[in-house]
Structure formats: C-alpha cells, structure tokens
C-alpha cells in the first residue's frame, strides 16, 4: 500500500504551461489512495480549468478568497485549507509564486494557504532554463529549502520556449515517486525489523484432530499491518487463521504448531529490533501424535500432554538489542500475574488483556489493554479498535526504542 493512501494532499497549481500536467498528478494521487483538493492561483485558470481539476479530484477547486460565482459570496478559508492537508504539493511552481513564498507575500489564496500550512510542503518548479538558473531563482529556492520546504528538482528537456535545458517540471509519475520515497524515508520505524506472532496454534492429536484455541489472530495482524505502515520491515509468523494479510510488504510465514512457530521465530529473531508475541500459543500438546485416525472405543480416552516450548521466554533468555513485547491474557489477579510474566520472561513491555473486560479478548474487533513496563509503569487504555491498540503499542515502542 502506498504511504499516500488515506492521506490528504493539497495540490497547488500556478500559472505555468506545465499546469496541464497537474491533471495527471491529481489522478495519480487518487490512484495511490489519497484525497486531493486543489488550490490555484487566479492566472493558473488560463492554463487548466477548475472544472477539469474538480472533476478529477471530486472536490471543489479553490482559487480566490471568496467564491465570486456565489451570490452569497462565501469566504474560502486559507487557514482551514492549510490545516486540512497532510501534504501540500505545489506543482507547477512558477518563479513568481516561488518568489512570493520566499518573501511571505499573501496576495492570492495559494500563497496565503502556504503561509498557513503546517504540513510538509513539496515544490516542483517549472520555468524556462535561463529563469531556472538565474541567481534570483537559485537564491529563492535555497531560501525556501532553508524554511524546511522540499524542492522536487526540475528536469532537463525541451521547454515550452522551444529551448532545451533544465526547467521542465518533474513528470507527474516522478513527483509521486519522489513524495512516496521521501515520506517513507521519514517513517518512524524505517530501517527497523519487527517480528510478530499471531493467531492460535494447533497441536495434532491424530491426522484429523487437534488441540487449539479461539484466537482469531486479529490483534497480531493489526500490529503487523500498522508496523509496516510505519515503515518497518515486518515478519509475521501466523498460526492457522482465516485472515489474509492486506499489506503486501509483510512477510507472512504460516505455521500450525507451537514447535513450528518456535522454529520460525528463532530463524528471524537474532537480527530483529522488535519482537511482539501476540500469538495464543498452546501450552500443552499431545505427547504422541497418532499416525492413524483414533477410532471410537468403549470407555474413556485419555490423551497424555506435554509442555510446548515457551517461545516468548526463550526469546527473553537470549535477548540483546531487541525490544521484547509479550501479551498476557488473564482472568484473575491480572496485574500481578502480568507483572510476574514480564519479569520471568525478561520483557520490555507486557500488554495485559483481561477476559473480565467487555470488548477485550478473542475474536472481537476491539480490545481493552493495560501496558506494564519494566519500570513498573501501569497504563490502562479504553476499549479501542484493535488497529488503534496496535498503533498505541507501536507508538510506545517508538518512544522507547532508542531511549
Ligand atoms: N507464549 C509463547 N509461547 C508459549 C506460551 C505463551 O510465546 N508456549 C507467549 C504468548 O504469545 C504471550 C505470552 O507468552 O505473549 C503470555 O502467554 P500466556 O498464555 O498468557 O502466558 P503463559 O506464560 O502461557 O502462562 P499461563 O497460560 O499460565 O497464564
């Protein structure tokens, strides 16, 4: 999934011939899952019509402080527009607009919105080659960069004047790729390897029967997806679930038993930065697995069980750089039991869910958790969607990773 998915992109269009390319840009942003609004300078309307841009963006296009076509002239609020955006992309940006931005002028809606925007601003300049290399332009661009804006460099090629040189606006595809790379490079888990377990385990009794539990895997899958969206390289070791992973960058390893989960986890543990074990691993398995289906007989059947490997505890024993997170599902003495587990398994964080809480536990889309840290800090949370719980867990890890 693109880092632009679900993001609000405000596209600023100024009066250059490259404005016609802004129509493609709108379409590409929408294809990546972004919501797009367009703000234009008044003269940009001579190059591309607001109707085209509003049809493509499926949103009203803004070009003046008041909506002149409206009898009850409405104020177009530049502050609101600036605050709405997650990213403000000005493409094409003419020399005139760049200069106004560098000077802090606000005589049209676009530059006023620029002054109000708190989000990252990307600028794709477009002008003739001599204008582009003029010391005034170069100084303007470096000034704008020093303000924290990002310049998407113009490209070399044939210009509207017929001259050949540097000044063409970057192609819409290149602008989108530039943005996606820049955004993902700044994600908080960029460069981090996160190992996650999810779901139940099935411990075979015979070829057709097993001992399992009701875990749906939803919590672990939500953590894996969210970690990937925050830039991490994610390995998800999943027990048998009906879920499918929506995020293609997550490396999913499907296992059935605790033993298989143990092996898969250990294969990826040594070089990971974070391990989050949310799987509901069976604590016991049949001591022997019948090679044929066990036939019904008179009387009772006893299955002898042996302990499975405690995967989490084994990771705690060899923990080095890893930030280790475990879950505790408790029905009584919740806090006390969870704290004991945190210490015994050498964890950095334990996420407690109590089956006594409404909206917590297996199968549901929500969870109610309490965080307990090594230094005994206890943080209870409200009932939340599992995706939000996933975000809270990862945010806690981000805050403590390099601390
Ligand atoms: N866990 C594990 N391997 C096991 C059992 C549990 O990795 N064989 C992990 C779970 O993924 C979870 C944590 O240990 O993160 C706590 O699991 P839980 O079943 O609540 O605790 P147990 O240590 O098994 O103790 P008990 O069942 O007695 O509460």
Short mmCIF file of C-alpha atoms and ligand atoms in Angstrom, two decimals:
data_model
loop_
_atom_site.label_atom_id
_atom_site.label_comp_id
_atom_site.label_asym_id
_atom_site.label_seq_id
_atom_site.Cartn_x
_atom_site.Cartn_y
_atom_site.Cartn_z
CA UNK A 1 0.00 0.00 0.00
CA UNK A 2 1.22 3.50 -0.82
CA UNK A 3 2.25 5.79 2.03
CA UNK A 4 -0.14 8.27 0.40
CA UNK A 5 -3.12 6.02 0.98
CA UNK A 6 -5.67 7.75 3.18
CA UNK A 7 -3.62 10.96 3.20
CA UNK A 8 -4.94 14.41 2.34
CA UNK A 9 -2.96 16.02 -0.44
CA UNK A 10 -3.45 19.69 -1.25
CA UNK A 11 -2.23 20.39 -4.77
CA UNK A 12 -1.24 23.98 -5.54
CA UNK A 13 -1.31 24.87 -9.24
CA UNK A 14 0.32 28.06 -10.53
CA UNK A 15 0.33 29.71 -13.95
CA UNK A 16 2.85 27.77 -16.00
CA UNK A 17 2.31 25.70 -19.13
CA UNK A 18 3.09 22.59 -17.04
CA UNK A 19 -0.24 23.23 -15.28
CA UNK A 20 -1.84 20.84 -17.75
CA UNK A 21 0.21 18.05 -16.13
CA UNK A 22 -1.44 18.77 -12.78
CA UNK A 23 -4.49 16.91 -14.11
CA UNK A 24 -2.38 13.72 -14.33
CA UNK A 25 -0.96 14.44 -10.91
CA UNK A 26 -4.45 14.57 -9.39
CA UNK A 27 -5.28 11.22 -10.96
CA UNK A 28 -2.05 9.61 -9.76
CA UNK A 29 -2.55 10.83 -6.17
CA UNK A 30 -6.09 9.44 -6.21
CA UNK A 31 -4.84 6.15 -7.64
CA UNK A 32 -2.48 5.89 -4.66
CA UNK A 33 -5.46 6.28 -2.33
CA UNK A 34 -5.03 9.94 -1.37
CA UNK A 35 -7.80 12.51 -1.03
CA UNK A 36 -7.00 15.54 -3.18
CA UNK A 37 -8.04 19.18 -3.02
CA UNK A 38 -6.73 21.77 -5.44
CA UNK A 39 -5.88 25.42 -4.84
CA UNK A 40 -4.93 27.50 -7.89
CA UNK A 41 -3.59 30.98 -8.50
CA UNK A 42 -6.10 33.09 -10.49
CA UNK A 43 -3.89 33.06 -13.63
CA UNK A 44 -3.41 29.29 -13.47
CA UNK A 45 -7.07 29.04 -14.58
CA UNK A 46 -5.94 30.22 -18.03
CA UNK A 47 -3.82 27.07 -18.37
CA UNK A 48 -6.14 24.44 -16.91
CA UNK A 49 -9.78 24.78 -15.93
CA UNK A 50 -11.04 24.41 -12.37
CA UNK A 51 -13.81 22.23 -13.84
CA UNK A 52 -11.27 19.67 -15.06
CA UNK A 53 -9.46 19.64 -11.74
CA UNK A 54 -12.61 19.49 -9.63
CA UNK A 55 -13.99 16.64 -11.77
CA UNK A 56 -10.77 14.67 -11.36
CA UNK A 57 -10.29 15.44 -7.67
CA UNK A 58 -14.02 15.06 -6.88
CA UNK A 59 -13.66 18.18 -4.76
CA UNK A 60 -14.35 21.87 -5.16
CA UNK A 61 -11.34 23.80 -6.53
CA UNK A 62 -10.27 26.99 -4.73
CA UNK A 63 -8.72 29.97 -6.49
CA UNK A 64 -9.81 33.13 -4.66
CA UNK A 65 -10.54 34.29 -1.14
CA UNK A 66 -14.24 34.47 -1.96
CA UNK A 67 -16.32 32.32 -4.23
CA UNK A 68 -17.32 35.04 -6.75
CA UNK A 69 -19.83 32.88 -8.61
CA UNK A 70 -21.87 32.52 -5.49
CA UNK A 71 -24.49 35.20 -4.76
CA UNK A 72 -23.93 34.66 -1.06
CA UNK A 73 -20.22 35.10 -1.61
CA UNK A 74 -18.52 32.55 0.63
CA UNK A 75 -15.17 33.03 2.32
CA UNK A 76 -12.61 30.40 1.25
CA UNK A 77 -10.71 29.85 4.43
CA UNK A 78 -6.98 29.55 3.65
CA UNK A 79 -6.20 28.62 7.26
CA UNK A 80 -8.62 25.70 7.20
CA UNK A 81 -7.29 24.56 3.82
CA UNK A 82 -3.70 24.74 5.08
CA UNK A 83 -4.56 22.76 8.20
CA UNK A 84 -6.61 20.19 6.26
CA UNK A 85 -3.61 18.99 4.28
CA UNK A 86 -1.22 16.22 5.31
CA UNK A 87 0.99 17.27 2.39
CA UNK A 88 0.98 20.43 0.28
CA UNK A 89 2.41 19.90 -3.20
CA UNK A 90 2.89 22.96 -5.39
CA UNK A 91 3.26 21.75 -8.97
CA UNK A 92 3.95 23.57 -11.16
CA UNK A 93 5.53 26.32 -9.09
CA UNK A 94 6.41 29.34 -11.19
CA UNK A 95 9.28 31.75 -10.46
CA UNK A 96 6.69 34.36 -9.47
CA UNK A 97 4.96 32.12 -6.90
CA UNK A 98 8.29 30.85 -5.54
CA UNK A 99 9.42 34.43 -5.02
CA UNK A 100 6.17 35.32 -3.23
CA UNK A 101 6.54 32.27 -0.99
CA UNK A 102 10.12 33.20 -0.13
CA UNK A 103 9.03 36.76 0.70
CA UNK A 104 5.99 35.74 2.71
CA UNK A 105 3.52 37.52 0.42
CA UNK A 106 -0.13 36.56 0.66
CA UNK A 107 -1.92 38.32 -2.19
CA UNK A 108 -3.64 35.19 -3.51
CA UNK A 109 -5.28 32.18 -1.89
CA UNK A 110 -2.46 29.78 -2.81
CA UNK A 111 0.35 31.76 -1.18
CA UNK A 112 -1.83 32.64 1.81
CA UNK A 113 -2.56 28.91 2.22
CA UNK A 114 1.19 28.20 2.02
CA UNK A 115 1.75 30.58 4.94
CA UNK A 116 -0.96 28.81 6.96
CA UNK A 117 0.08 25.24 6.19
CA UNK A 118 1.73 23.27 9.00
CA UNK A 119 2.30 20.13 6.93
CA UNK A 120 5.35 19.25 4.80
CA UNK A 121 5.43 21.33 1.59
CA UNK A 122 6.82 19.96 -1.67
CA UNK A 123 7.63 22.32 -4.52
CA UNK A 124 8.05 21.29 -8.17
CA UNK A 125 9.42 24.34 -10.02
CA UNK A 126 8.71 24.84 -13.71
CA UNK A 127 10.18 27.63 -15.83
CA UNK A 128 12.44 28.37 -18.75
CA UNK A 129 16.09 27.32 -18.46
CA UNK A 130 17.53 30.82 -18.02
CA UNK A 131 14.94 31.68 -15.39
CA UNK A 132 15.73 28.42 -13.57
CA UNK A 133 19.46 29.09 -13.36
CA UNK A 134 19.10 32.80 -12.59
CA UNK A 135 20.78 33.73 -9.28
CA UNK A 136 17.45 35.16 -8.05
CA UNK A 137 15.71 31.83 -8.60
CA UNK A 138 18.59 29.86 -7.09
CA UNK A 139 18.56 32.08 -4.03
CA UNK A 140 14.77 31.79 -3.76
CA UNK A 141 14.94 28.00 -3.95
CA UNK A 142 17.65 27.73 -1.32
CA UNK A 143 15.73 30.15 0.91
CA UNK A 144 12.59 28.03 0.55
CA UNK A 145 14.61 24.92 1.39
CA UNK A 146 16.05 26.64 4.46
CA UNK A 147 12.44 27.18 5.60
CA UNK A 148 12.00 23.37 5.61
CA UNK A 149 10.27 23.00 2.24
CA UNK A 150 11.36 20.22 -0.11
CA UNK A 151 12.20 21.03 -3.71
CA UNK A 152 11.48 18.40 -6.36
CA UNK A 153 14.14 19.39 -8.90
CA UNK A 154 13.10 20.40 -12.40
CA UNK A 155 14.11 18.06 -15.21
CA UNK A 156 16.20 18.56 -18.33
CA UNK A 157 14.38 18.53 -21.66
CA UNK A 158 12.52 20.53 -24.28
CA UNK A 159 10.83 23.60 -22.84
CA UNK A 160 7.73 25.48 -23.97
CA UNK A 161 10.02 28.16 -25.47
CA UNK A 162 11.49 25.54 -27.79
CA UNK A 163 14.82 25.77 -25.97
CA UNK A 164 16.35 22.69 -24.44
CA UNK A 165 17.65 22.71 -20.87
CA UNK A 166 16.76 22.32 -17.20
CA UNK A 167 13.47 23.84 -16.11
CA UNK A 168 10.77 21.34 -17.08
CA UNK A 169 8.55 20.38 -14.21
CA UNK A 170 9.31 16.85 -12.98
CA UNK A 171 6.91 14.38 -14.63
CA UNK A 172 3.81 13.59 -12.52
CA UNK A 173 4.96 9.97 -12.04
CA UNK A 174 8.36 11.20 -10.80
CA UNK A 175 6.67 13.64 -8.41
CA UNK A 176 4.60 10.84 -6.88
CA UNK A 177 7.63 8.51 -6.60
CA UNK A 178 9.67 11.36 -5.06
CA UNK A 179 6.98 12.05 -2.48
CA UNK A 180 6.45 8.39 -1.59
CA UNK A 181 10.18 7.82 -1.10
CA UNK A 182 10.64 11.00 0.91
CA UNK A 183 7.68 10.21 3.16
CA UNK A 184 8.62 6.57 3.70
CA UNK A 185 12.25 7.50 4.47
CA UNK A 186 10.94 9.56 7.36
CA UNK A 187 8.60 6.94 8.81
CA UNK A 188 9.41 6.26 12.49
CA UNK A 189 10.10 2.53 12.04
CA UNK A 190 12.10 2.92 8.81
CA UNK A 191 15.07 0.54 8.86
CA UNK A 192 13.68 -1.45 11.81
CA UNK A 193 12.94 -5.17 11.64
CA UNK A 194 9.85 -6.22 13.55
CA UNK A 195 8.96 -9.84 14.27
CA UNK A 196 5.36 -10.61 15.22
CA UNK A 197 3.45 -13.77 16.13
CA UNK A 198 -0.32 -14.06 15.73
CA UNK A 199 -3.21 -16.48 15.97
CA UNK A 200 -3.61 -19.81 17.72
CA UNK A 201 -1.50 -22.92 17.39
CA UNK A 202 -2.93 -26.33 16.55
CA UNK A 203 -1.40 -29.30 18.34
CA UNK A 204 -2.16 -32.50 16.49
CA UNK A 205 -3.83 -35.44 18.24
CA UNK A 206 -4.10 -37.56 15.12
CA UNK A 207 -4.25 -36.74 11.35
CA UNK A 208 -7.70 -35.11 11.67
CA UNK A 209 -7.88 -33.72 15.23
CA UNK A 210 -6.01 -31.11 17.18
CA UNK A 211 -5.98 -29.10 20.39
CA UNK A 212 -6.46 -25.41 19.58
CA UNK A 213 -7.99 -22.22 20.91
CA UNK A 214 -10.33 -19.42 19.82
CA UNK A 215 -7.68 -16.83 18.91
CA UNK A 216 -8.62 -15.09 15.66
CA UNK A 217 -5.20 -13.54 15.04
CA UNK A 218 -6.78 -10.10 14.55
CA UNK A 219 -4.54 -8.35 17.10
CA UNK A 220 -1.29 -9.66 15.64
CA UNK A 221 -2.37 -8.97 12.06
CA UNK A 222 -3.30 -5.40 13.02
CA UNK A 223 0.12 -4.92 14.65
CA UNK A 224 1.87 -6.32 11.57
CA UNK A 225 -0.05 -4.07 9.17
CA UNK A 226 0.44 -0.97 11.30
CA UNK A 227 4.16 -1.65 11.79
CA UNK A 228 4.57 -1.95 8.01
CA UNK A 229 2.67 1.31 7.51
CA UNK A 230 5.06 2.95 9.98
CA UNK A 231 7.97 1.88 7.77
CA UNK A 232 9.13 -1.36 9.44
CA UNK A 233 10.29 -4.49 7.69
CA UNK A 234 7.83 -6.99 9.13
CA UNK A 235 7.93 -10.77 9.54
CA UNK A 236 4.62 -12.18 10.73
CA UNK A 237 4.63 -15.77 11.99
CA UNK A 238 0.99 -16.72 11.86
CA UNK A 239 -0.79 -19.68 13.34
CA UNK A 240 -3.85 -21.05 11.49
CA UNK A 241 -6.33 -18.19 10.93
CA UNK A 242 -8.87 -17.26 8.30
CA UNK A 243 -7.29 -13.80 7.97
CA UNK A 244 -5.36 -12.63 4.96
CA UNK A 245 -2.65 -10.00 5.13
CA UNK A 246 -3.69 -6.86 3.27
CA UNK A 247 -0.25 -5.26 3.39
CA UNK A 248 1.89 -6.88 0.66
CA UNK A 249 5.23 -5.84 2.19
CA UNK A 250 4.64 -8.04 5.27
CA UNK A 251 6.49 -11.37 5.03
CA UNK A 252 3.97 -13.92 6.32
CA UNK A 253 5.16 -17.33 7.50
CA UNK A 254 2.30 -19.73 8.14
CA UNK A 255 2.75 -22.38 10.79
CA UNK A 256 0.43 -24.76 12.63
CA UNK A 257 2.02 -25.98 15.88
CA UNK A 258 3.93 -24.32 18.72
CA UNK A 259 7.05 -26.19 17.63
CA UNK A 260 6.78 -24.79 14.07
CA UNK A 261 6.15 -21.31 15.46
CA UNK A 262 9.18 -21.64 17.75
CA UNK A 263 11.42 -22.62 14.82
CA UNK A 264 10.15 -19.83 12.53
CA UNK A 265 10.52 -17.20 15.26
CA UNK A 266 14.07 -18.27 16.11
CA UNK A 267 15.06 -18.12 12.46
CA UNK A 268 14.25 -14.39 12.40
CA UNK A 269 14.96 -13.28 15.99
CA UNK A 270 18.70 -12.62 16.04
CA UNK A 271 18.65 -9.63 13.68
CA UNK A 272 15.28 -8.10 14.58
CA UNK A 273 14.92 -4.85 16.54
CA UNK A 274 11.48 -5.55 17.96
CA UNK A 275 9.62 -8.80 18.70
CA UNK A 276 5.93 -8.70 19.59
CA UNK A 277 4.47 -12.06 20.55
CA UNK A 278 0.71 -11.84 20.42
CA UNK A 279 0.00 -15.45 19.45
CA UNK A 280 -2.09 -17.59 21.76
CA UNK A 281 0.34 -20.48 21.81
CA UNK A 282 -0.89 -23.79 23.21
CA UNK A 283 0.86 -24.52 26.49
CA UNK A 284 0.49 -28.29 26.07
CA UNK A 285 0.45 -30.76 23.19
CA UNK A 286 -0.28 -34.47 22.98
CA UNK A 287 2.82 -36.41 23.93
CA UNK A 288 2.40 -38.68 20.94
CA UNK A 289 0.53 -37.99 17.73
CA UNK A 290 -1.40 -41.00 16.43
CA UNK A 291 -0.41 -41.77 12.85
CA UNK A 292 -3.93 -43.02 12.04
CA UNK A 293 -7.30 -41.55 13.00
CA UNK A 294 -8.14 -42.64 16.54
CA UNK A 295 -11.21 -44.90 16.40
CA UNK A 296 -14.06 -44.63 18.87
CA UNK A 297 -13.93 -47.33 21.53
CA UNK A 298 -15.87 -48.30 24.66
CA UNK A 299 -14.94 -46.31 27.76
CA UNK A 300 -12.88 -43.18 28.16
CA UNK A 301 -9.95 -41.88 26.21
CA UNK A 302 -7.04 -40.18 27.93
CA UNK A 303 -4.56 -38.12 26.00
CA UNK A 304 -1.28 -37.51 27.75
CA UNK A 305 0.00 -33.97 27.28
CA UNK A 306 3.47 -32.49 27.45
CA UNK A 307 4.55 -28.86 27.66
CA UNK A 308 5.20 -26.92 24.48
CA UNK A 309 8.19 -24.60 24.12
CA UNK A 310 7.56 -21.21 25.71
CA UNK A 311 8.60 -19.15 22.70
CA UNK A 312 8.49 -15.78 24.46
CA UNK A 313 10.52 -16.99 27.44
CA UNK A 314 13.12 -18.45 25.10
CA UNK A 315 13.49 -15.07 23.38
CA UNK A 316 13.82 -13.30 26.74
CA UNK A 317 16.73 -15.59 27.64
CA UNK A 318 18.80 -14.60 24.59
CA UNK A 319 17.60 -11.00 24.32
CA UNK A 320 20.21 -8.49 23.16
CA UNK A 321 19.23 -5.37 21.19
CA UNK A 322 15.63 -6.50 20.79
CA UNK A 323 12.69 -4.68 22.36
CA UNK A 324 10.59 -7.61 23.54
CA UNK A 325 6.83 -7.38 23.96
CA UNK A 326 4.53 -10.08 25.28
CA UNK A 327 0.81 -10.37 25.88
CA UNK A 328 -0.91 -11.68 28.97
CA UNK A 329 -4.47 -12.90 28.87
CA UNK A 330 -5.66 -13.17 32.44
CA UNK A 331 -8.89 -13.89 34.24
CA UNK A 332 -7.79 -13.24 37.83
CA UNK A 333 -5.07 -11.26 39.69
CA UNK A 334 -4.48 -9.67 36.32
CA UNK A 335 -1.89 -7.01 37.17
CA UNK A 336 0.08 -9.22 39.49
CA UNK A 337 0.20 -12.14 37.03
CA UNK A 338 1.16 -9.88 34.14
CA UNK A 339 4.00 -8.28 36.15
CA UNK A 340 5.32 -11.72 37.09
CA UNK A 341 5.29 -12.74 33.41
CA UNK A 342 7.12 -9.55 32.41
CA UNK A 343 9.92 -10.31 34.84
CA UNK A 344 10.07 -14.06 34.33
CA UNK A 345 10.20 -13.77 30.54
CA UNK A 346 12.58 -10.74 30.59
CA UNK A 347 10.24 -8.44 28.61
CA UNK A 348 10.36 -4.70 27.99
CA UNK A 349 6.60 -4.38 27.82
CA UNK A 350 3.66 -6.62 28.58
CA UNK A 351 0.23 -5.94 27.14
CA UNK A 352 -2.42 -7.20 29.51
CA UNK A 353 -5.92 -8.05 28.39
CA UNK A 354 -8.37 -9.19 30.94
CA UNK A 355 -11.15 -11.51 29.89
CA UNK A 356 -13.23 -9.75 32.57
CA UNK A 357 -13.30 -6.60 30.42
CA UNK A 358 -16.10 -6.12 27.92
CA UNK A 359 -14.78 -5.68 24.38
CA UNK A 360 -11.48 -7.43 25.11
CA UNK A 361 -10.04 -10.76 24.02
CA UNK A 362 -10.54 -13.30 21.26
CA UNK A 363 -12.50 -12.83 18.05
CA UNK A 364 -13.65 -9.26 18.68
CA UNK A 365 -12.59 -6.23 16.62
CA UNK A 366 -11.88 -4.31 19.81
CA UNK A 367 -9.57 -4.78 22.72
CA UNK A 368 -9.05 -3.25 26.13
CA UNK A 369 -5.48 -3.36 27.27
CA UNK A 370 -3.15 -2.20 30.01
CA UNK A 371 0.55 -1.60 29.39
CA UNK A 372 3.02 -2.61 32.07
CA UNK A 373 6.65 -1.64 31.62
CA UNK A 374 9.90 -2.84 33.19
CA UNK A 375 9.96 0.16 35.50
CA UNK A 376 6.51 -0.84 36.72
CA UNK A 377 4.56 1.89 34.97
CA UNK A 378 0.95 0.78 34.53
CA UNK A 379 -1.06 2.48 31.74
CA UNK A 380 -4.68 1.40 31.26
CA UNK A 381 -6.45 2.21 27.97
CA UNK A 382 -10.11 2.46 26.97
CA UNK A 383 -11.80 -0.13 24.75
CA UNK A 384 -10.48 0.57 21.26
CA UNK A 385 -10.45 -0.89 17.79
CA UNK A 386 -7.61 -3.46 17.54
CA UNK A 387 -5.98 -1.26 14.86
CA UNK A 388 -5.81 1.61 17.34
CA UNK A 389 -4.44 -0.70 20.04
CA UNK A 390 -1.80 -1.81 17.52
CA UNK A 391 -0.89 1.83 16.96
CA UNK A 392 -0.64 2.50 20.72
CA UNK A 393 1.70 -0.47 21.17
CA UNK A 394 3.93 0.60 18.29
CA UNK A 395 3.93 4.22 19.42
CA UNK A 396 5.10 3.09 22.88
CA UNK A 397 7.89 1.08 21.21
CA UNK A 398 8.91 4.03 19.00
CA UNK A 399 9.10 6.26 22.10
CA UNK A 400 11.28 3.76 23.95
CA UNK A 401 13.37 2.15 21.17
CA UNK A 402 16.40 4.40 21.25
CA UNK A 403 15.74 5.83 24.69
N1 LIG B 1 3.69 -17.53 24.75
C1 LIG B 1 4.66 -18.11 23.96
N2 LIG B 1 4.80 -19.47 23.95
C2 LIG B 1 4.03 -20.24 24.72
C3 LIG B 1 3.06 -19.66 25.54
C4 LIG B 1 2.91 -18.30 25.53
O1 LIG B 1 5.37 -17.40 23.25
N3 LIG B 1 4.20 -21.56 24.68
C5 LIG B 1 3.58 -16.07 24.79
C6 LIG B 1 2.30 -15.51 24.23
O2 LIG B 1 2.42 -15.22 22.87
C7 LIG B 1 2.12 -14.26 25.07
C8 LIG B 1 2.75 -14.61 26.38
O3 LIG B 1 3.60 -15.69 26.13
O4 LIG B 1 2.81 -13.17 24.53
C9 LIG B 1 1.83 -14.92 27.51
O5 LIG B 1 1.03 -16.02 27.24
P1 LIG B 1 0.04 -16.60 28.34
O6 LIG B 1 -0.57 -17.84 27.79
O7 LIG B 1 -0.86 -15.54 28.82
O8 LIG B 1 1.01 -16.95 29.49
P2 LIG B 1 1.70 -18.26 29.89
O9 LIG B 1 3.12 -17.92 30.13
O10 LIG B 1 1.46 -19.35 28.89
O11 LIG B 1 1.03 -18.59 31.27
P3 LIG B 1 -0.49 -19.03 31.66
O12 LIG B 1 -1.08 -19.70 30.45
O13 LIG B 1 -0.30 -19.90 32.80
O14 LIG B 1 -1.18 -17.76 32.03
#
